[in-house]
PDB file of C-alpha atoms in Angstrom:
ATOM      1  CA  UNK A   1       7.132 -20.607  16.949  1.00  0.00           C
ATOM      2  CA  UNK A   2       4.522 -22.873  16.045  1.00  0.00           C
ATOM      3  CA  UNK A   3       1.061 -22.091  17.876  1.00  0.00           C
ATOM      4  CA  UNK A   4      -0.130 -25.488  19.502  1.00  0.00           C
ATOM      5  CA  UNK A   5      -3.058 -24.609  21.664  1.00  0.00           C
ATOM      6  CA  UNK A   6      -5.422 -21.928  21.828  1.00  0.00           C
ATOM      7  CA  UNK A   7      -5.499 -20.589  24.899  1.00  0.00           C
ATOM      8  CA  UNK A   8      -1.503 -19.557  25.007  1.00  0.00           C
ATOM      9  CA  UNK A   9      -2.122 -18.447  21.830  1.00  0.00           C
ATOM     10  CA  UNK A  10      -5.386 -16.105  22.979  1.00  0.00           C
ATOM     11  CA  UNK A  11      -3.380 -14.618  26.001  1.00  0.00           C
ATOM     12  CA  UNK A  12      -0.312 -13.902  23.541  1.00  0.00           C
ATOM     13  CA  UNK A  13      -2.736 -12.118  21.036  1.00  0.00           C
ATOM     14  CA  UNK A  14      -4.204 -10.388  24.021  1.00  0.00           C
ATOM     15  CA  UNK A  15      -0.918  -8.643  24.729  1.00  0.00           C
ATOM     16  CA  UNK A  16      -0.245  -7.694  21.317  1.00  0.00           C
ATOM     17  CA  UNK A  17      -4.062  -5.889  21.195  1.00  0.00           C
ATOM     18  CA  UNK A  18      -3.220  -4.286  24.370  1.00  0.00           C
ATOM     19  CA  UNK A  19      -0.176  -2.342  23.060  1.00  0.00           C
ATOM     20  CA  UNK A  20      -1.763  -1.590  19.642  1.00  0.00           C
ATOM     21  CA  UNK A  21      -4.629  -0.234  21.491  1.00  0.00           C
ATOM     22  CA  UNK A  22      -2.174   1.665  23.817  1.00  0.00           C
ATOM     23  CA  UNK A  23      -1.366   3.587  20.532  1.00  0.00           C
ATOM     24  CA  UNK A  24      -4.292   3.808  19.149  1.00  0.00           C
ATOM     25  CA  UNK A  25      -5.309   6.158  22.898  1.00  0.00           C
ATOM     26  CA  UNK A  26      -3.105   8.666  21.600  1.00  0.00           C
ATOM     27  CA  UNK A  27      -3.960   9.266  18.549  1.00  0.00           C
ATOM     28  CA  UNK A  28      -5.332  13.043  18.255  1.00  0.00           C
ATOM     29  CA  UNK A  29      -9.049  12.577  17.179  1.00  0.00           C
ATOM     30  CA  UNK A  30      -8.707  15.786  14.926  1.00  0.00           C
ATOM     31  CA  UNK A  31      -6.078  14.040  13.087  1.00  0.00           C
ATOM     32  CA  UNK A  32      -7.690  10.419  12.331  1.00  0.00           C
ATOM     33  CA  UNK A  33      -7.988  11.292   8.698  1.00  0.00           C
ATOM     34  CA  UNK A  34      -4.440  12.066   8.253  1.00  0.00           C
ATOM     35  CA  UNK A  35      -2.090  10.703   5.867  1.00  0.00           C
ATOM     36  CA  UNK A  36       1.498  11.277   5.096  1.00  0.00           C
ATOM     37  CA  UNK A  37       0.407  11.323   1.262  1.00  0.00           C
ATOM     38  CA  UNK A  38      -2.622  11.387  -0.629  1.00  0.00           C
ATOM     39  CA  UNK A  39      -3.960   8.180  -1.604  1.00  0.00           C
ATOM     40  CA  UNK A  40      -2.348   6.318   1.181  1.00  0.00           C
ATOM     41  CA  UNK A  41      -3.862   4.936   4.144  1.00  0.00           C
ATOM     42  CA  UNK A  42      -5.021   7.192   7.136  1.00  0.00           C
ATOM     43  CA  UNK A  43      -4.750   7.002  10.619  1.00  0.00           C
ATOM     44  CA  UNK A  44      -8.253   6.004  10.831  1.00  0.00           C
ATOM     45  CA  UNK A  45      -7.803   3.570   7.717  1.00  0.00           C
ATOM     46  CA  UNK A  46      -4.955   2.106   9.363  1.00  0.00           C
ATOM     47  CA  UNK A  47      -6.715   1.536  12.399  1.00  0.00           C
ATOM     48  CA  UNK A  48     -10.134  -0.063  10.724  1.00  0.00           C
ATOM     49  CA  UNK A  49      -8.089  -1.730   8.246  1.00  0.00           C
ATOM     50  CA  UNK A  50      -6.184  -3.901  11.313  1.00  0.00           C
ATOM     51  CA  UNK A  51      -9.835  -4.352  12.488  1.00  0.00           C
ATOM     52  CA  UNK A  52     -11.657  -5.749   8.901  1.00  0.00           C
ATOM     53  CA  UNK A  53      -8.827  -7.859   8.242  1.00  0.00           C
ATOM     54  CA  UNK A  54      -8.512  -9.726  11.259  1.00  0.00           C
ATOM     55  CA  UNK A  55     -12.371 -10.275  11.289  1.00  0.00           C
ATOM     56  CA  UNK A  56     -13.176 -10.431   7.695  1.00  0.00           C
ATOM     57  CA  UNK A  57     -10.091 -11.995   5.873  1.00  0.00           C
ATOM     58  CA  UNK A  58      -8.059 -13.963   9.166  1.00  0.00           C
ATOM     59  CA  UNK A  59     -10.934 -14.762  10.986  1.00  0.00           C
ATOM     60  CA  UNK A  60     -13.297 -15.747   8.230  1.00  0.00           C
ATOM     61  CA  UNK A  61     -10.575 -18.130   6.508  1.00  0.00           C
ATOM     62  CA  UNK A  62      -9.593 -19.705   9.941  1.00  0.00           C
ATOM     63  CA  UNK A  63     -13.453 -20.566   9.982  1.00  0.00           C
ATOM     64  CA  UNK A  64     -13.103 -22.472   6.731  1.00  0.00           C
ATOM     65  CA  UNK A  65     -14.595 -19.730   4.702  1.00  0.00           C
ATOM     66  CA  UNK A  66     -13.862 -17.586   1.929  1.00  0.00           C
ATOM     67  CA  UNK A  67     -12.159 -13.652   2.807  1.00  0.00           C
ATOM     68  CA  UNK A  68     -15.087 -11.296   3.056  1.00  0.00           C
ATOM     69  CA  UNK A  69     -12.551  -8.293   3.187  1.00  0.00           C
ATOM     70  CA  UNK A  70     -14.124  -4.887   1.433  1.00  0.00           C
ATOM     71  CA  UNK A  71     -11.953  -2.335   3.133  1.00  0.00           C
ATOM     72  CA  UNK A  72     -11.405   0.054   5.318  1.00  0.00           C
ATOM     73  CA  UNK A  73     -13.144   3.172   4.608  1.00  0.00           C
ATOM     74  CA  UNK A  74     -14.467   5.984   6.740  1.00  0.00           C
ATOM     75  CA  UNK A  75     -18.185   4.326   5.876  1.00  0.00           C
ATOM     76  CA  UNK A  76     -17.363   1.390   8.267  1.00  0.00           C
ATOM     77  CA  UNK A  77     -16.852   3.912  11.178  1.00  0.00           C
ATOM     78  CA  UNK A  78     -15.921   7.780  11.216  1.00  0.00           C
ATOM     79  CA  UNK A  79     -14.969   9.913  14.165  1.00  0.00           C
ATOM     80  CA  UNK A  80     -12.304   8.881  16.814  1.00  0.00           C
ATOM     81  CA  UNK A  81     -14.946   7.150  19.842  1.00  0.00           C
ATOM     82  CA  UNK A  82     -16.816   5.390  16.399  1.00  0.00           C
ATOM     83  CA  UNK A  83     -13.473   3.972  15.209  1.00  0.00           C
ATOM     84  CA  UNK A  84     -12.420   2.790  18.596  1.00  0.00           C
ATOM     85  CA  UNK A  85     -15.845   0.810  18.884  1.00  0.00           C
ATOM     86  CA  UNK A  86     -15.673  -0.402  16.206  1.00  0.00           C
ATOM     87  CA  UNK A  87     -12.254  -1.570  16.186  1.00  0.00           C
ATOM     88  CA  UNK A  88     -13.212  -3.390  19.719  1.00  0.00           C
ATOM     89  CA  UNK A  89     -16.170  -5.083  18.285  1.00  0.00           C
ATOM     90  CA  UNK A  90     -14.711  -6.682  15.401  1.00  0.00           C
ATOM     91  CA  UNK A  91     -11.830  -7.909  17.559  1.00  0.00           C
ATOM     92  CA  UNK A  92     -14.383  -9.471  20.099  1.00  0.00           C
ATOM     93  CA  UNK A  93     -16.097 -11.120  16.878  1.00  0.00           C
ATOM     94  CA  UNK A  94     -12.944 -12.897  15.975  1.00  0.00           C
ATOM     95  CA  UNK A  95     -12.172 -13.752  19.182  1.00  0.00           C
ATOM     96  CA  UNK A  96     -15.557 -15.535  19.476  1.00  0.00           C
ATOM     97  CA  UNK A  97     -14.674 -17.479  16.187  1.00  0.00           C
ATOM     98  CA  UNK A  98     -10.703 -18.236  17.485  1.00  0.00           C
ATOM     99  CA  UNK A  99     -12.696 -19.497  20.908  1.00  0.00           C
ATOM    100  CA  UNK A 100     -14.779 -22.216  18.908  1.00  0.00           C
ATOM    101  CA  UNK A 101     -11.406 -23.958  17.726  1.00  0.00           C
ATOM    102  CA  UNK A 102      -9.876 -26.814  19.191  1.00  0.00           C
ATOM    103  CA  UNK A 103      -6.127 -27.240  19.326  1.00  0.00           C
ATOM    104  CA  UNK A 104      -6.589 -30.017  16.743  1.00  0.00           C
ATOM    105  CA  UNK A 105      -8.338 -27.339  14.426  1.00  0.00           C
ATOM    106  CA  UNK A 106      -4.789 -25.732  14.594  1.00  0.00           C
ATOM    107  CA  UNK A 107      -3.259 -28.293  12.497  1.00  0.00           C
ATOM    108  CA  UNK A 108      -6.009 -28.270   9.612  1.00  0.00           C
ATOM    109  CA  UNK A 109      -5.594 -26.139   6.871  1.00  0.00           C
ATOM    110  CA  UNK A 110      -7.292 -23.113   5.340  1.00  0.00           C
ATOM    111  CA  UNK A 111      -7.344 -21.631   2.235  1.00  0.00           C
ATOM    112  CA  UNK A 112      -6.086 -17.832   2.202  1.00  0.00           C
ATOM    113  CA  UNK A 113      -7.257 -15.006  -0.276  1.00  0.00           C
ATOM    114  CA  UNK A 114      -4.418 -15.988  -2.527  1.00  0.00           C
ATOM    115  CA  UNK A 115      -5.560 -19.683  -2.725  1.00  0.00           C
ATOM    116  CA  UNK A 116      -2.637 -21.076  -0.885  1.00  0.00           C
ATOM    117  CA  UNK A 117      -3.352 -23.753   1.576  1.00  0.00           C
ATOM    118  CA  UNK A 118      -1.773 -23.566   5.031  1.00  0.00           C
ATOM    119  CA  UNK A 119      -2.039 -24.993   8.636  1.00  0.00           C
ATOM    120  CA  UNK A 120      -4.664 -22.306  10.874  1.00  0.00           C
ATOM    121  CA  UNK A 121      -2.018 -21.920  13.375  1.00  0.00           C
ATOM    122  CA  UNK A 122       0.620 -20.317  10.755  1.00  0.00           C
ATOM    123  CA  UNK A 123      -2.506 -17.844   9.436  1.00  0.00           C
ATOM    124  CA  UNK A 124      -3.175 -17.028  13.019  1.00  0.00           C
ATOM    125  CA  UNK A 125       0.785 -16.271  13.446  1.00  0.00           C
ATOM    126  CA  UNK A 126       0.332 -14.316  10.200  1.00  0.00           C
ATOM    127  CA  UNK A 127      -2.545 -12.539  11.518  1.00  0.00           C
ATOM    128  CA  UNK A 128      -0.364 -11.265  14.253  1.00  0.00           C
ATOM    129  CA  UNK A 129       2.714 -10.331  12.463  1.00  0.00           C
ATOM    130  CA  UNK A 130       0.023  -8.297   9.990  1.00  0.00           C
ATOM    131  CA  UNK A 131      -1.244  -6.586  13.483  1.00  0.00           C
ATOM    132  CA  UNK A 132       2.416  -5.578  14.310  1.00  0.00           C
ATOM    133  CA  UNK A 133       3.112  -4.100  10.869  1.00  0.00           C
ATOM    134  CA  UNK A 134       0.036  -1.982  10.649  1.00  0.00           C
ATOM    135  CA  UNK A 135       0.794  -0.659  14.623  1.00  0.00           C
ATOM    136  CA  UNK A 136       4.381   0.053  13.586  1.00  0.00           C
ATOM    137  CA  UNK A 137       3.417   2.406  10.807  1.00  0.00           C
ATOM    138  CA  UNK A 138       1.227   4.095  12.874  1.00  0.00           C
ATOM    139  CA  UNK A 139       3.935   4.888  15.081  1.00  0.00           C
ATOM    140  CA  UNK A 140       5.661   6.247  12.382  1.00  0.00           C
ATOM    141  CA  UNK A 141       2.470   8.443  11.073  1.00  0.00           C
ATOM    142  CA  UNK A 142       2.124   9.793  15.230  1.00  0.00           C
ATOM    143  CA  UNK A 143       5.260  10.512  15.358  1.00  0.00           C
ATOM    144  CA  UNK A 144       5.876  12.723  11.998  1.00  0.00           C
ATOM    145  CA  UNK A 145       2.853  14.450  13.821  1.00  0.00           C
ATOM    146  CA  UNK A 146       4.674  14.756  16.876  1.00  0.00           C
ATOM    147  CA  UNK A 147       2.510  13.055  18.555  1.00  0.00           C
ATOM    148  CA  UNK A 148       4.212  11.371  22.014  1.00  0.00           C
ATOM    149  CA  UNK A 149       4.024   7.505  21.752  1.00  0.00           C
ATOM    150  CA  UNK A 150       3.597   5.037  24.268  1.00  0.00           C
ATOM    151  CA  UNK A 151       6.947   2.925  24.231  1.00  0.00           C
ATOM    152  CA  UNK A 152       6.009  -0.410  23.708  1.00  0.00           C
ATOM    153  CA  UNK A 153       7.730  -2.591  26.443  1.00  0.00           C
ATOM    154  CA  UNK A 154       7.900   0.029  29.383  1.00  0.00           C
ATOM    155  CA  UNK A 155      10.899   1.627  28.263  1.00  0.00           C
ATOM    156  CA  UNK A 156      12.302   4.162  25.124  1.00  0.00           C
ATOM    157  CA  UNK A 157      15.425   2.878  23.560  1.00  0.00           C
ATOM    158  CA  UNK A 158      17.261   6.309  25.018  1.00  0.00           C
ATOM    159  CA  UNK A 159      15.877   4.948  28.528  1.00  0.00           C
ATOM    160  CA  UNK A 160      17.252   1.232  27.973  1.00  0.00           C
ATOM    161  CA  UNK A 161      20.815   2.601  26.845  1.00  0.00           C
ATOM    162  CA  UNK A 162      20.851   5.378  30.111  1.00  0.00           C
ATOM    163  CA  UNK A 163      19.923   1.963  32.293  1.00  0.00           C
ATOM    164  CA  UNK A 164      22.638   0.091  30.490  1.00  0.00           C
ATOM    165  CA  UNK A 165      25.930  -0.585  30.991  1.00  0.00           C
ATOM    166  CA  UNK A 166      28.500  -0.600  28.422  1.00  0.00           C
ATOM    167  CA  UNK A 167      30.264  -3.750  27.128  1.00  0.00           C
ATOM    168  CA  UNK A 168      33.964  -3.251  27.270  1.00  0.00           C
ATOM    169  CA  UNK A 169      35.063  -0.931  24.270  1.00  0.00           C
ATOM    170  CA  UNK A 170      31.528   0.247  23.349  1.00  0.00           C
ATOM    171  CA  UNK A 171      31.955   3.329  25.565  1.00  0.00           C
ATOM    172  CA  UNK A 172      30.400   5.813  23.205  1.00  0.00           C
ATOM    173  CA  UNK A 173      26.731   5.063  23.220  1.00  0.00           C
ATOM    174  CA  UNK A 174      25.302   5.865  19.394  1.00  0.00           C
ATOM    175  CA  UNK A 175      22.031   6.832  20.890  1.00  0.00           C
ATOM    176  CA  UNK A 176      23.385   9.954  22.075  1.00  0.00           C
TER     177      UNK A 176
END
């Protein structure tokens, strides 16, 4: 999908972010430092990472500047409320950069941290994919902790299966 215009992209990205925020809202504050394995991102690291990569890598390079990403540690924001505020603040900063772009700017190239030149719209698409990737990891982390997570699009897979009519010959429901 080629991104041709900033306003529709920002509307789409806002919906992606809403789903991420719904998930973050169920993170137990006392589990923010939990990780499935020593040396791996904690839940808080995951949230800070989405924020810092968006702002300091994607937004900077889209603006024509080099990446300024320096990590996602607790030194940036610690404690649930501070992490969420940090997440939202960096997103607002990124949006301010994206709103300055013209539709023609989307076709101009930027240089990624890997020294690859690509059209800005492709880099923006990669930014969305990056957030979705880490949101998926957060779902897994929270499921490992037994936290009930919100369905992504309103229904769980089990609810969709319950509300669906089987295709002839497929009466056995693999979800049961």
